[in-house]
C-alpha angles and dihedrals in degrees: 000000000000091000092049091050090049091052091050092050090047091050091049092049093050091046091053090049090053092046087064086076096062093100116061092218132037125198115243107253103182142319096288120035102142107178092345095099108146135221112236120234094024130115128224129030096338094044099061108117122175115235097222116059120195094216124038093229142094118231125208117243095207093117137156090243090070091048090055091047089052092050091050091049091050092051090048090055091048091054091050103040105017103209100029118097138188118225108205122180120158098221092066097044113102132185091239090065099085100167132064092234093056092052093048092049094048094048097045092050094044101046107019105028091249094306110155097161103092135123121240096253093054091047093050091052093049090046092052098047093043093050095052090058109028099041092044093056096039095049095049094043092053089048088065088063091057091044089054088060090051092248120145110246129193110204118205126196123185116210106205114185117224096215095054101030123165102006095058127060119216134215121288123214124203122190125186118205112197094205144339094270091069096038091050095055090088089074102242100096094123095061122153128220093243093047100056094035100055116019130080091206094066094036092055093045090050092049092050092050095050091045090061089065095051120084098223093200091073096059117099136192108261120235118248128271114356103004118100133187110211118193115193119189125186112206119206140147089261092058137269132305118203130191129181124213126183110206137182121233097253097037100052098129097036094054100034103047093072089056091052091047088053089062092054091046096048117113092243092060100044120061131168096230116029137318115261092233111038099021092223111169120228110234123199111228115254096238091052093051091047092051092052092048094051091047091052092049092050092049092051091048092050093050092047092052092049092053092052095047095052098068091046092057091048092052091050091051092052092046094056097038115118116257122247 
């Protein structure tokens, strides 16, 4: 009984971890979130979102950690039920699906025609190949929505290799679109939900377009197990800025946030007038302007008083000088 209860609690914990991937993007909460990434528009423990973000960007939650959690959950179900299997893919998981059974039913009918008789190795292969296509298209397509609102968006793609899954982590790609004008140049701005969600034609075209922005020479093979190679590229009319960040599994946010901040602090992303893409004016803070004004007034007053005191001293010197 104790072992069964432990398995149920483990299953619930893994399921909640995987539910964190429902939303394609997660607001940055602070410098060290670990596995505490939150789902927007939800109440309770998973719905807590801090009001002040350190970085004005949205990061994708399609991470290898959730793939591993899915694999562990699948194996747990195999040990319990033998032939039953859970088909988890993030693009089909919706917030309205509150129960585990609803999610399993929706995924199995959508991707596998209701097939629930599948061994773990076959499932892992299908999970891997489906993720590399579906998540890639869905994440980038949703990023265009944020770009349309002139919000900076970091796009993350996880490249999980079939042959080594799940003991080897792939290479992640981040792209930052300054605004919708740049993101829409690829010619697929008028995409529909059904188009990017279900068709290889659009997914392949989207992947090819995004790949043109990425300088492939900067990508590296990630080290096994917990080591990641994160490649972040900011795309603008002035060119592209790329930073690399190697991160450990449990210190993703803590080690990666400085690299993202470096993009925002780079000369090509901060101008005194306005950005070439979004035309956002740079405003000097009120307290800074006030401080400069007071300092200038004090300096002028000091110089004026010195100029008036100098003739007075000269007259006094002449008045008391000895005659002859």
